[in-house]
Amino acid sequence: MLNISGLNEGIVLDHIEAGKSMDIYYHLGLDKLDCTIAIIKNAKSSKMGKKDIIKIDGGLDIVDLDVLGYIDHNVTVNIIKDNRIVEKRRLKLPKKITNVIQCKNPRCITSIEQELPHVFYLADEEKQIYRCAYCEEKYGKKKF
Ligand SMILES: [Zn+2]
């Protein structure tokens, strides 16, 4: 049972791969928020051995689930209301991501037209391969 004490209302990101919580913290822009955030590292997990947990005192609108799904789609998103878990969400690799990763192809139009959004789409779900929407440049998720 996930310990949610001290959080009446908010979000708990559970089952984060141990050591990845800070990546998630920065990529979700949580460092720019005013709300209370607790990061728990190396919590014991029967399923994973060790895991990280992030507790956020705020609504689901704070968290970009596409970005989170891209970084670690095994994270469970628990939504807390009145001191209990009212909803659990499982994540998937997003089909499309915008401005999360950047195309490294120097001939890509996004290298020339700086104002263009960096759009990648999921080309191979099993191998976790993304491709640039403009030039098809491959981006393996493992490099993240
Ligand atoms: Zn490109």
GROMACS .gro file of C-alpha atoms and ligand atoms in nm:
model
  145
    1MET     CA    1   0.000   0.000   0.000
    2LEU     CA    2   0.136   0.335  -0.102
    3ASN     CA    3   0.189   0.572   0.187
    4ILE     CA    4   0.024   0.900   0.094
    5SER     CA    5   0.023   1.054   0.440
    6GLY     CA    6   0.066   1.428   0.436
    7LEU     CA    7  -0.104   1.463   0.102
    8ASN     CA    8  -0.476   1.541   0.110
    9GLU     CA    9  -0.503   1.621  -0.254
   10GLY     CA   10  -0.255   1.585  -0.534
   11ILE     CA   11  -0.068   1.340  -0.749
   12VAL     CA   12   0.169   1.061  -0.662
   13LEU     CA   13   0.398   0.931  -0.934
   14ASP     CA   14   0.475   0.579  -0.825
   15HIS     CA   15   0.697   0.299  -0.961
   16ILE     CA   16   0.957   0.537  -1.101
   17GLU     CA   17   1.272   0.347  -1.188
   18ALA     CA   18   1.518   0.403  -0.901
   19GLY     CA   19   1.741   0.701  -0.977
   20LYS     CA   20   1.516   0.852  -1.242
   21SER     CA   21   1.311   1.083  -1.019
   22MET     CA   22   1.536   1.385  -1.073
   23ASP     CA   23   1.520   1.343  -1.453
   24ILE     CA   24   1.145   1.340  -1.430
   25TYR     CA   25   1.145   1.632  -1.188
   26TYR     CA   26   1.334   1.855  -1.433
   27HIS     CA   27   1.175   1.734  -1.756
   28LEU     CA   28   0.826   1.793  -1.620
   29GLY     CA   29   0.934   2.141  -1.512
   30LEU     CA   30   0.847   2.067  -1.150
   31ASP     CA   31   1.144   2.278  -1.041
   32LYS     CA   32   0.958   2.583  -1.172
   33LEU     CA   33   0.648   2.527  -0.959
   34ASP     CA   34   0.556   2.678  -0.624
   35CYS     CA   35   0.365   2.379  -0.490
   36THR     CA   36   0.498   2.132  -0.237
   37ILE     CA   37   0.682   1.841  -0.394
   38ALA     CA   38   0.834   1.545  -0.217
   39ILE     CA   39   1.083   1.317  -0.385
   40ILE     CA   40   1.145   0.979  -0.230
   41LYS     CA   41   1.444   0.791  -0.360
   42ASN     CA   42   1.515   0.422  -0.330
   43ALA     CA   43   1.188   0.327  -0.164
   44LYS     CA   44   1.146  -0.046  -0.115
   45SER     CA   45   0.927  -0.211  -0.376
   46SER     CA   46   0.817  -0.571  -0.386
   47LYS     CA   47   0.784  -0.551  -0.762
   48MET     CA   48   1.095  -0.354  -0.852
   49GLY     CA   49   1.333  -0.396  -0.559
   50LYS     CA   50   1.391  -0.022  -0.539
   51LYS     CA   51   1.187   0.261  -0.682
   52ASP     CA   52   1.151   0.637  -0.666
   53ILE     CA   53   0.829   0.820  -0.585
   54ILE     CA   54   0.730   1.183  -0.645
   55LYS     CA   55   0.444   1.340  -0.451
   56ILE     CA   56   0.302   1.662  -0.587
   57ASP     CA   57   0.062   1.882  -0.396
   58GLY     CA   58  -0.141   1.995  -0.696
   59GLY     CA   59  -0.374   1.900  -0.979
   60LEU     CA   60  -0.315   1.672  -1.272
   61ASP     CA   61  -0.293   1.971  -1.507
   62ILE     CA   62   0.059   2.033  -1.373
   63VAL     CA   63   0.193   1.711  -1.515
   64ASP     CA   64   0.236   1.656  -1.887
   65LEU     CA   65   0.148   1.289  -1.914
   66ASP     CA   66   0.295   1.266  -2.265
   67VAL     CA   67   0.634   1.382  -2.142
   68LEU     CA   68   0.611   1.151  -1.844
   69GLY     CA   69   0.505   0.860  -2.067
   70TYR     CA   70   0.800   0.928  -2.291
   71ILE     CA   71   1.053   0.935  -2.007
   72ASP     CA   72   0.917   0.632  -1.822
   73HIS     CA   73   0.592   0.473  -1.927
   74ASN     CA   74   0.604   0.228  -1.637
   75VAL     CA   75   0.523   0.505  -1.390
   76THR     CA   76   0.184   0.480  -1.222
   77VAL     CA   77   0.000   0.809  -1.174
   78ASN     CA   78  -0.213   0.808  -0.859
   79ILE     CA   79  -0.464   1.085  -0.813
   80ILE     CA   80  -0.533   1.166  -0.448
   81LYS     CA   81  -0.842   1.330  -0.308
   82ASP     CA   82  -0.945   1.348   0.057
   83ASN     CA   83  -0.647   1.138   0.163
   84ARG     CA   84  -0.718   0.845  -0.062
   85ILE     CA   85  -0.635   0.726  -0.410
   86VAL     CA   86  -0.934   0.798  -0.632
   87GLU     CA   87  -0.776   0.707  -0.963
   88LYS     CA   88  -0.478   0.520  -1.095
   89ARG     CA   89  -0.353   0.590  -1.444
   90ARG     CA   90  -0.119   0.379  -1.646
   91LEU     CA   91   0.095   0.547  -1.904
   92LYS     CA   92   0.181   0.452  -2.259
   93LEU     CA   93   0.454   0.569  -2.488
   94PRO     CA   94   0.297   0.876  -2.650
   95LYS     CA   95   0.229   0.854  -3.023
   96LYS     CA   96   0.357   1.204  -3.074
   97ILE     CA   97   0.581   1.430  -2.868
   98THR     CA   98   0.641   1.798  -2.920
   99ASN     CA   99   0.947   1.987  -2.793
  100VAL     CA  100   1.066   1.706  -2.571
  101ILE     CA  101   1.360   1.589  -2.778
  102GLN     CA  102   1.541   1.774  -3.054
  103CYS     CA  103   1.631   1.656  -3.400
  104LYS     CA  104   2.006   1.623  -3.440
  105ASN     CA  105   2.010   1.610  -3.817
  106PRO     CA  106   2.193   1.930  -3.926
  107ARG     CA  107   2.003   1.930  -4.257
  108CYS     CA  108   1.664   1.904  -4.086
  109ILE     CA  109   1.436   2.205  -4.133
  110THR     CA  110   1.413   2.240  -3.752
  111SER     CA  111   1.787   2.320  -3.749
  112ILE     CA  112   1.728   2.605  -3.992
  113GLU     CA  113   1.387   2.733  -3.889
  114GLN     CA  114   1.445   2.783  -3.518
  115GLU     CA  115   1.084   2.864  -3.439
  116LEU     CA  116   0.950   2.532  -3.563
  117PRO     CA  117   0.833   2.292  -3.291
  118HIS     CA  118   1.035   1.972  -3.263
  119VAL     CA  119   0.779   1.705  -3.338
  120PHE     CA  120   0.859   1.335  -3.316
  121TYR     CA  121   0.623   1.046  -3.369
  122LEU     CA  122   0.643   0.692  -3.241
  123ALA     CA  123   0.761   0.479  -3.533
  124ASP     CA  124   0.819   0.148  -3.357
  125GLU     CA  125   0.651   0.093  -3.023
  126GLU     CA  126   0.830  -0.233  -2.944
  127LYS     CA  127   1.179  -0.096  -3.008
  128GLN     CA  128   1.081   0.246  -2.867
  129ILE     CA  129   1.195   0.428  -3.178
  130TYR     CA  130   1.083   0.783  -3.249
  131ARG     CA  131   1.128   0.963  -3.580
  132CYS     CA  132   1.140   1.332  -3.661
  133ALA     CA  133   0.816   1.442  -3.825
  134TYR     CA  134   1.011   1.654  -4.077
  135CYS     CA  135   1.314   1.450  -4.180
  136GLU     CA  136   1.246   1.099  -4.041
  137GLU     CA  137   1.569   1.108  -3.838
  138LYS     CA  138   1.561   0.815  -3.596
  139TYR     CA  139   1.574   0.872  -3.225
  140GLY     CA  140   1.609   0.567  -3.000
  141LYS     CA  141   1.449   0.624  -2.665
  142LYS     CA  142   1.737   0.456  -2.481
  143LYS     CA  143   1.961   0.756  -2.545
  144PHE     CA  144   1.745   0.967  -2.324
  145ZN      ZN  145   1.450   1.631  -3.827
   0.00000   0.00000   0.00000
